[in-house]
Short mmCIF file of C-alpha atoms and ligand atoms in Angstrom, two decimals:
data_model
loop_
_atom_site.label_atom_id
_atom_site.label_comp_id
_atom_site.label_asym_id
_atom_site.label_seq_id
_atom_site.Cartn_x
_atom_site.Cartn_y
_atom_site.Cartn_z
CA UNK Z 1 171.74 -12.34 58.78
CA UNK Z 2 174.25 -15.23 58.84
CA UNK Z 3 172.90 -18.75 59.25
CA UNK Z 4 172.97 -19.77 62.90
CA UNK Z 5 173.75 -23.22 64.22
CA UNK Z 6 171.58 -24.11 67.19
CA UNK Z 7 170.41 -27.10 69.16
CA UNK Z 8 166.74 -28.02 69.32
CA UNK Z 9 166.30 -28.52 73.04
CA UNK Z 10 162.68 -29.59 73.28
CA UNK Z 11 161.69 -33.27 73.12
CA UNK Z 12 163.40 -36.48 74.16
CA UNK Z 13 167.20 -36.67 74.14
CA UNK Z 14 167.32 -38.80 70.98
CA UNK Z 15 165.39 -36.18 68.99
CA UNK Z 16 167.73 -33.31 69.90
CA UNK Z 17 169.89 -32.43 66.96
CA UNK Z 18 172.01 -29.62 65.65
CA UNK Z 19 170.54 -27.67 62.76
CA UNK Z 20 171.47 -24.68 60.71
CA UNK Z 21 168.39 -22.59 60.27
CA UNK Z 22 168.21 -19.36 58.36
CA UNK Z 23 165.51 -17.85 60.62
CA UNK Z 24 166.91 -18.90 63.97
CA UNK Z 25 166.85 -15.24 65.04
CA UNK Z 26 163.07 -15.26 64.58
CA UNK Z 27 162.27 -18.39 66.62
CA UNK Z 28 159.70 -18.06 69.39
CA UNK Z 29 160.75 -16.64 72.70
CA UNK Z 30 158.31 -16.19 75.56
CA UNK Z 31 159.61 -13.30 77.62
CA UNK Z 32 158.23 -12.66 81.08
CA UNK Z 33 157.75 -8.95 80.32
CA UNK Z 34 154.30 -7.64 81.09
CA UNK Z 35 152.58 -4.68 79.49
CA UNK Z 36 149.64 -2.69 80.80
CA UNK Z 37 146.45 -3.04 78.77
CA UNK Z 38 146.39 -0.57 75.92
CA UNK Z 39 143.45 1.50 77.00
CA UNK Z 40 143.41 5.24 77.55
CA UNK Z 41 142.68 6.19 81.13
CA UNK Z 42 142.96 9.89 81.87
CA UNK Z 43 145.33 10.22 84.87
CA UNK Z 44 142.94 12.83 86.27
CA UNK Z 45 140.38 10.07 86.88
CA UNK Z 46 142.79 8.40 89.32
CA UNK Z 47 143.23 11.70 91.20
CA UNK Z 48 139.47 11.91 91.75
CA UNK Z 49 139.84 8.88 94.04
CA UNK Z 50 142.54 10.52 96.19
CA UNK Z 51 141.52 11.75 99.65
CA UNK Z 52 142.60 15.25 98.52
CA UNK Z 53 142.76 15.45 94.70
CA UNK Z 54 144.64 18.78 94.97
CA UNK Z 55 147.12 17.67 97.65
CA UNK Z 56 150.16 18.41 95.42
CA UNK Z 57 149.35 22.12 95.67
CA UNK Z 58 150.23 22.14 99.38
CA UNK Z 59 153.88 22.47 98.34
CA UNK Z 60 153.13 25.51 96.15
CA UNK Z 61 154.27 28.99 97.21
CA UNK Z 62 151.73 30.63 94.90
CA UNK Z 63 148.69 29.63 92.82
CA UNK Z 64 147.71 32.44 90.45
CA UNK Z 65 144.57 32.22 88.33
CA UNK Z 66 145.51 33.82 85.02
CA UNK Z 67 141.87 34.31 83.98
CA UNK Z 68 138.61 33.27 85.70
CA UNK Z 69 138.19 30.08 83.65
CA UNK Z 70 141.46 29.29 81.91
CA UNK Z 71 145.02 29.00 83.12
CA UNK Z 72 146.78 28.81 86.47
CA UNK Z 73 150.39 29.65 87.21
CA UNK Z 74 151.78 27.47 89.98
CA UNK Z 75 154.88 28.70 91.81
CA UNK Z 76 157.34 26.80 93.97
CA UNK Z 77 156.75 23.28 92.66
CA UNK Z 78 159.27 21.40 90.54
CA UNK Z 79 157.80 18.95 88.03
CA UNK Z 80 160.74 16.63 88.70
CA UNK Z 81 159.66 16.35 92.35
CA UNK Z 82 156.12 15.12 91.64
CA UNK Z 83 155.46 11.49 92.53
CA UNK Z 84 152.83 9.35 90.81
CA UNK Z 85 149.96 10.75 92.88
CA UNK Z 86 151.21 14.29 92.31
CA UNK Z 87 151.32 13.73 88.56
CA UNK Z 88 147.74 12.41 88.59
CA UNK Z 89 146.64 15.44 90.62
CA UNK Z 90 148.40 17.77 88.21
CA UNK Z 91 146.57 16.08 85.31
CA UNK Z 92 143.28 16.76 87.08
CA UNK Z 93 144.26 20.39 87.72
CA UNK Z 94 145.09 20.81 84.02
CA UNK Z 95 141.69 19.34 83.16
CA UNK Z 96 139.97 21.78 85.49
CA UNK Z 97 141.93 24.86 84.44
CA UNK Z 98 142.73 24.02 80.80
CA UNK Z 99 146.33 25.17 81.21
CA UNK Z 100 148.85 25.15 84.04
CA UNK Z 101 152.10 27.11 83.76
CA UNK Z 102 155.27 26.47 85.76
CA UNK Z 103 158.31 28.75 85.76
CA UNK Z 104 161.90 27.90 86.76
CA UNK Z 105 161.76 24.31 85.48
CA UNK Z 106 165.33 24.13 84.12
CA UNK Z 107 165.87 20.88 86.03
CA UNK Z 108 162.96 19.35 84.09
CA UNK Z 109 163.94 20.88 80.74
CA UNK Z 110 167.60 19.89 81.02
CA UNK Z 111 166.83 16.19 81.43
CA UNK Z 112 167.57 13.47 78.89
CA UNK Z 113 165.04 12.56 76.17
CA UNK Z 114 164.46 9.29 78.07
CA UNK Z 115 163.38 11.29 81.10
CA UNK Z 116 160.92 13.28 78.94
CA UNK Z 117 159.47 9.97 77.79
CA UNK Z 118 159.27 8.66 81.33
CA UNK Z 119 157.29 11.78 82.22
CA UNK Z 120 155.05 11.26 79.18
CA UNK Z 121 154.47 7.55 79.75
CA UNK Z 122 152.45 8.46 82.80
CA UNK Z 123 149.88 9.63 80.25
CA UNK Z 124 149.71 6.06 78.82
CA UNK Z 125 150.15 6.45 75.06
CA UNK Z 126 152.32 9.12 73.45
CA UNK Z 127 151.53 10.68 70.10
CA UNK Z 128 153.97 10.20 67.23
CA UNK Z 129 153.37 13.14 64.91
CA UNK Z 130 153.12 12.15 61.22
CA UNK Z 131 155.03 15.16 59.88
CA UNK Z 132 156.94 17.04 62.57
CA UNK Z 133 160.64 16.81 63.30
CA UNK Z 134 161.90 15.08 66.41
CA UNK Z 135 165.25 14.42 68.08
CA UNK Z 136 166.96 11.44 66.46
CA UNK Z 137 165.57 8.15 67.85
CA UNK Z 138 162.79 9.91 69.81
CA UNK Z 139 159.74 10.22 67.53
CA UNK Z 140 157.44 10.86 70.51
CA UNK Z 141 159.11 14.24 71.13
CA UNK Z 142 157.57 16.80 68.75
CA UNK Z 143 159.82 19.77 68.03
CA UNK Z 144 159.07 23.32 66.94
CA UNK Z 145 162.16 25.04 65.63
CA UNK Z 146 163.02 28.23 63.81
CA UNK Z 147 166.17 30.25 63.51
CA UNK Z 148 167.64 32.79 61.12
CA UNK Z 149 168.31 30.05 58.56
CA UNK Z 150 164.78 28.60 58.58
CA UNK Z 151 163.30 28.90 55.12
CA UNK Z 152 159.62 28.60 55.91
CA UNK Z 153 157.05 30.83 57.53
CA UNK Z 154 159.27 33.84 58.23
CA UNK Z 155 157.97 35.82 55.30
CA UNK Z 156 154.28 35.24 54.90
CA UNK Z 157 153.65 35.71 51.22
CA UNK Z 158 149.98 34.97 50.73
CA UNK Z 159 148.52 35.66 54.15
CA UNK Z 160 148.48 38.47 56.69
CA UNK Z 161 149.47 36.09 59.48
CA UNK Z 162 150.73 32.61 60.18
CA UNK Z 163 148.74 32.57 63.43
CA UNK Z 164 145.95 30.03 63.36
CA UNK Z 165 143.93 28.53 66.19
CA UNK Z 166 144.39 24.81 66.18
CA UNK Z 167 144.14 21.68 68.19
CA UNK Z 168 147.00 19.76 66.61
CA UNK Z 169 146.27 16.48 64.81
CA UNK Z 170 142.51 16.63 65.42
CA UNK Z 171 142.31 14.30 62.39
CA UNK Z 172 143.55 11.42 64.53
CA UNK Z 173 141.03 8.82 65.70
CA UNK Z 174 142.32 9.52 69.20
CA UNK Z 175 143.56 13.12 69.05
CA UNK Z 176 145.89 14.93 71.43
CA UNK Z 177 145.18 14.94 75.13
CA UNK Z 178 147.36 16.17 77.98
CA UNK Z 179 150.42 17.93 76.61
CA UNK Z 180 153.61 19.26 78.16
CA UNK Z 181 155.25 22.02 76.12
CA UNK Z 182 158.40 24.00 76.86
CA UNK Z 183 160.97 26.09 75.05
CA UNK Z 184 164.65 25.23 75.06
CA UNK Z 185 165.59 28.56 73.43
CA UNK Z 186 163.47 31.64 72.94
CA UNK Z 187 163.82 35.03 71.28
CA UNK Z 188 164.32 38.00 73.61
CA UNK Z 189 160.78 39.11 72.80
CA UNK Z 190 157.90 37.55 70.85
CA UNK Z 191 157.24 33.87 70.33
CA UNK Z 192 154.48 33.83 72.96
CA UNK Z 193 151.75 31.17 72.79
CA UNK Z 194 148.03 31.86 72.97
CA UNK Z 195 145.59 29.39 74.49
CA UNK Z 196 141.82 29.44 74.49
CA UNK Z 197 139.17 27.31 76.18
CA UNK Z 198 136.50 25.74 74.00
CA UNK Z 199 134.46 24.74 77.06
CA UNK Z 200 133.88 28.45 77.74
CA UNK Z 201 133.40 29.23 74.04
CA UNK Z 202 130.50 26.76 73.97
CA UNK Z 203 128.99 28.12 77.20
CA UNK Z 204 128.63 31.57 75.63
CA UNK Z 205 126.25 30.28 72.96
CA UNK Z 206 122.47 30.11 73.35
CA UNK Z 207 120.95 26.81 74.57
CA UNK Z 208 119.00 26.28 71.33
CA UNK Z 209 122.10 26.81 69.18
CA UNK Z 210 124.14 24.47 71.41
CA UNK Z 211 121.35 21.89 71.09
CA UNK Z 212 121.70 22.15 67.29
CA UNK Z 213 125.51 21.89 67.43
CA UNK Z 214 125.22 18.74 69.56
CA UNK Z 215 123.53 17.00 66.62
CA UNK Z 216 126.46 17.70 64.27
CA UNK Z 217 129.75 16.08 63.42
CA UNK Z 218 132.56 17.40 61.28
CA UNK Z 219 135.34 16.16 59.03
CA UNK Z 220 138.98 16.70 60.08
CA UNK Z 221 141.37 15.89 57.19
CA UNK Z 222 145.14 15.59 57.72
CA UNK Z 223 146.00 16.12 54.08
CA UNK Z 224 146.77 19.87 54.18
CA UNK Z 225 149.30 19.42 56.95
CA UNK Z 226 150.90 16.57 55.00
CA UNK Z 227 151.02 18.64 51.78
CA UNK Z 228 152.52 21.60 53.64
CA UNK Z 229 155.15 19.36 55.15
CA UNK Z 230 156.18 18.13 51.71
CA UNK Z 231 155.97 21.53 50.05
CA UNK Z 232 159.15 22.97 48.58
CA UNK Z 233 159.76 25.50 51.38
CA UNK Z 234 159.32 23.11 54.25
CA UNK Z 235 161.03 20.12 52.67
CA UNK Z 236 159.64 17.89 55.42
CA UNK Z 237 158.37 14.34 55.56
CA UNK Z 238 155.09 12.44 55.76
CA UNK Z 239 155.53 9.27 57.79
CA UNK Z 240 151.92 8.10 57.58
CA UNK Z 241 149.51 8.64 54.73
CA UNK Z 242 147.16 11.43 55.82
CA UNK Z 243 143.92 10.29 57.40
CA UNK Z 244 140.55 12.00 57.69
CA UNK Z 245 138.24 11.51 60.67
CA UNK Z 246 134.75 12.53 61.62
CA UNK Z 247 134.38 13.83 65.18
CA UNK Z 248 131.39 15.26 67.08
CA UNK Z 249 131.16 19.07 67.03
CA UNK Z 250 130.55 19.03 70.75
CA UNK Z 251 132.57 16.56 72.80
CA UNK Z 252 132.50 15.57 76.44
CA UNK Z 253 135.52 15.48 78.71
CA UNK Z 254 136.05 11.94 80.09
CA UNK Z 255 136.88 13.25 83.58
CA UNK Z 256 134.63 16.26 84.17
CA UNK Z 257 131.86 15.34 81.72
CA UNK Z 258 131.95 18.98 80.59
CA UNK Z 259 131.04 19.77 77.00
CA UNK Z 260 133.44 21.60 74.68
CA UNK Z 261 133.21 22.89 71.17
CA UNK Z 262 135.42 20.67 69.03
CA UNK Z 263 136.26 22.54 65.84
CA UNK Z 264 139.47 24.30 64.88
CA UNK Z 265 140.25 26.49 61.92
CA UNK Z 266 143.36 24.60 60.86
CA UNK Z 267 141.86 21.13 60.58
CA UNK Z 268 138.03 21.11 60.66
CA UNK Z 269 136.84 21.50 57.10
CA UNK Z 270 133.14 20.64 56.78
CA UNK Z 271 130.06 19.55 58.64
CA UNK Z 272 128.75 16.12 57.75
CA UNK Z 273 125.37 15.99 56.01
CA UNK Z 274 125.09 19.77 55.57
CA UNK Z 275 124.96 21.69 52.32
CA UNK Z 276 128.32 23.32 51.55
CA UNK Z 277 126.99 26.84 52.20
CA UNK Z 278 125.42 25.78 55.53
CA UNK Z 279 128.62 24.10 56.64
CA UNK Z 280 130.76 27.11 55.67
CA UNK Z 281 128.40 29.53 57.46
CA UNK Z 282 128.32 27.54 60.71
CA UNK Z 283 132.08 26.93 60.79
CA UNK Z 284 132.83 30.57 59.93
CA UNK Z 285 130.53 31.70 62.74
CA UNK Z 286 132.29 29.38 65.21
CA UNK Z 287 135.80 30.40 64.11
CA UNK Z 288 134.87 34.10 64.33
CA UNK Z 289 133.38 33.47 67.77
CA UNK Z 290 136.66 31.92 69.00
CA UNK Z 291 138.72 34.68 67.30
CA UNK Z 292 136.67 37.43 68.92
CA UNK Z 293 136.63 35.89 72.39
CA UNK Z 294 139.65 37.72 73.77
CA UNK Z 295 138.16 37.24 77.23
CA UNK Z 296 138.63 33.46 76.91
CA UNK Z 297 142.30 33.66 76.12
CA UNK Z 298 145.62 33.34 77.93
CA UNK Z 299 148.91 34.49 76.46
CA UNK Z 300 151.96 32.70 77.84
CA UNK Z 301 155.18 34.67 77.67
CA UNK Z 302 158.06 32.26 77.67
CA UNK Z 303 160.98 32.77 79.98
CA UNK Z 304 163.97 30.49 80.30
CA UNK Z 305 162.69 27.56 82.37
CA UNK Z 306 158.98 27.95 81.61
CA UNK Z 307 157.36 24.60 81.08
CA UNK Z 308 152.82 26.26 77.14
CA UNK Z 309 150.34 32.01 68.24
CA UNK Z 310 153.22 32.18 66.54
CA UNK Z 311 153.64 35.96 66.47
CA UNK Z 312 157.39 35.70 66.01
CA UNK Z 313 157.27 36.04 62.24
CA UNK Z 314 160.02 38.63 62.01
CA UNK Z 315 162.37 37.37 64.66
CA UNK Z 316 165.62 35.87 63.40
CA UNK Z 317 166.49 34.54 66.82
CA UNK Z 318 166.32 30.89 67.63
CA UNK Z 319 163.03 29.53 68.97
CA UNK Z 320 163.22 25.86 69.84
CA UNK Z 321 160.44 24.06 71.66
CA UNK Z 322 159.58 20.49 72.54
CA UNK Z 323 156.18 18.95 73.10
CA UNK Z 324 155.24 15.67 74.73
CA UNK Z 325 151.63 14.86 73.88
CA UNK Z 326 149.38 12.04 74.93
CA UNK Z 327 147.04 10.35 72.54
CA UNK Z 328 143.81 10.52 74.49
CA UNK Z 329 140.31 9.08 74.14
CA UNK Z 330 138.30 9.04 70.95
CA UNK Z 331 136.15 12.22 71.30
CA UNK Z 332 133.03 11.39 73.31
CA UNK Z 333 129.86 12.84 71.76
CA UNK Z 334 127.68 15.11 73.91
CA UNK Z 335 124.88 12.53 73.60
CA UNK Z 336 126.91 10.04 75.68
CA UNK Z 337 125.50 10.41 79.17
CA UNK Z 338 127.96 8.01 80.84
CA UNK Z 339 130.25 10.91 81.88
CA UNK Z 340 127.80 13.66 82.74
CA UNK Z 341 129.16 16.48 84.95
CA UNK Z 342 128.63 15.83 88.65
O1 AKG J 401 154.97 27.00 69.05
C1 AKG J 401 153.98 27.24 69.74
O2 AKG J 401 153.90 28.21 70.50
C2 AKG J 401 152.78 26.34 69.66
C3 AKG J 401 153.13 25.00 69.09
C4 AKG J 401 151.94 24.38 68.47
O3 AKG J 401 150.97 25.02 68.15
C5 AKG J 401 151.94 22.94 68.23
O4 AKG J 401 152.92 22.27 68.58
O5 AKG J 401 150.93 22.43 67.69
#
């Protein structure tokens, strides 16, 4: 930075003088910009105050429930046409149904990265993933990418499958919330994504077991993901030292007050305060329960223009997806009665 000559303009005329100051570029400037308070508010909460919190669906030509509890396909609505109220109502619908799928969204997908961010900013704070790739200059856009040249994960050497249930970055203090995911390119077949609903998984368990789970919290370390990213095959990066967080095993949704199981096989490693064998037994039971619950699952087959397990291990065709994820609230323990279901 070259030295800058400037005039000190404050103070009486006689005190004004020219100076050369090395850090002139860092002198105070009080801009009139304003920023909203940095506090997570789920957009769905705003929709609850609307006269009709589902008004955006009036424009739909079809609303198809994919399963009784999880997933709705909405036809005839373009995401690009939703105004602020519509976006809040969509957030509430996603909260209620766990997953909402839209087809024929090429106008949304073919927008600029800035437009993706504008869409995401409605969710307040966007997640910057510590290890994933992103388009240059847009760290808030998380990419999934594989093609014939990709050197990782195509041949699974030490495992039967690369499919693993996960809630990405559950090690964050404020883990992922509302997420928009879409594919830019997809193989002709395969590359579907499976979703499950941990609200329903919890509801299937007996009241006494749920009461026990409510007393527990678990450790979610980020270190394995970081190590995998830096491993020889992946050759990726770690932008933040991996963190490890403790979250309640049963969390409450800030909008509906509903309880959900909050463990996932990829990141949840042990139960706090339990003996190792106890922790392993409980987590194994819960992971098996989620694995076996085919009735709680939705499989999204991607088509060009669709805006949501990696069973594409043998495909050499390009699969390129982008994810815009909000960083939501710190998981609310089941014991917090301030957001009980109404
Ligand atoms: O690629 C997919 O289908 C899912 C992506 C995913 O699991 C993630 O981004 O965490």
